[in-house]
Amino acid sequence: QVQLVESGGGLVQAGGSLRLSCAASGRTFSSDIRTWFRQAPGKEREFVAAVMWNGGFTYYTDSVKGRFTISRDNAKNTVYLQMNSLKPEDTAVYYCAADRSGGIYYARSYAYWGQGTQVTVSS
């Protein structure tokens, strides 16, 4: 069984920063990519950012480009999401996902999910 555990969420004022972490444990699994999604109340889960495990190529949704940075530590099997210049519209539960079998932007493509961490940005 694979476990993904997110941490680092919290309450921050607009313009502030947070750093999320997602650590993987359990049996070895093949995942070429690690991805962050978020889900705000009443909305669908949406793609935020992804990083290729080998090579480190990154993908971002337009609304976070220039503000968020995704990175990974292969030795620790951990992915990070540095979030700067946070806005109230970034408020959501943030999830990390792994073990992709389809398009990287679609939640249905991923087999494993963390429990989520709440990010709240006040205005």
Tab-separated table of C-alpha atoms in Angstrom, residues 6 8 23 29-31 33-34 38-39 42 52 62-63 73 80 82 88 91-92 100 104 107 110 114 116 121:
chain	number	residue	atom	x	y	z
A	6	GLU	CA	0.678	16.193	2.915
A	8	GLY	CA	2.328	22.560	5.589
A	23	ALA	CA	5.918	12.466	1.466
A	29	PHE	CA	5.531	2.149	-6.905
A	30	SER	CA	6.247	3.423	-10.344
A	31	SER	CA	5.229	7.021	-10.764
A	33	ILE	CA	5.174	12.311	-12.058
A	34	ARG	CA	3.981	13.812	-8.800
A	38	ARG	CA	-6.673	21.673	-5.107
A	39	GLN	CA	-10.369	21.754	-4.383
A	42	GLY	CA	-18.389	23.782	-4.211
A	52	MET	CA	8.465	14.797	-13.556
A	62	ASP	CA	-1.820	29.563	-15.543
A	63	SER	CA	-3.237	31.081	-12.364
A	73	ASP	CA	13.629	15.407	-3.410
A	80	TYR	CA	7.123	20.329	-2.336
A	82	GLN	CA	6.298	26.655	-2.488
A	88	PRO	CA	-7.788	34.607	-1.362
A	91	THR	CA	-7.996	29.035	-0.627
A	92	ALA	CA	-8.672	25.296	-0.998
A	100	ARG	CA	-0.619	8.347	-13.235
A	104	ILE	CA	-1.528	14.790	-16.161
A	107	ALA	CA	-7.715	13.918	-11.327
A	110	TYR	CA	-4.151	9.201	-10.559
A	114	GLY	CA	-3.034	12.117	0.069
A	116	GLY	CA	-5.288	16.841	1.785
A	121	VAL	CA	-5.778	32.915	2.520
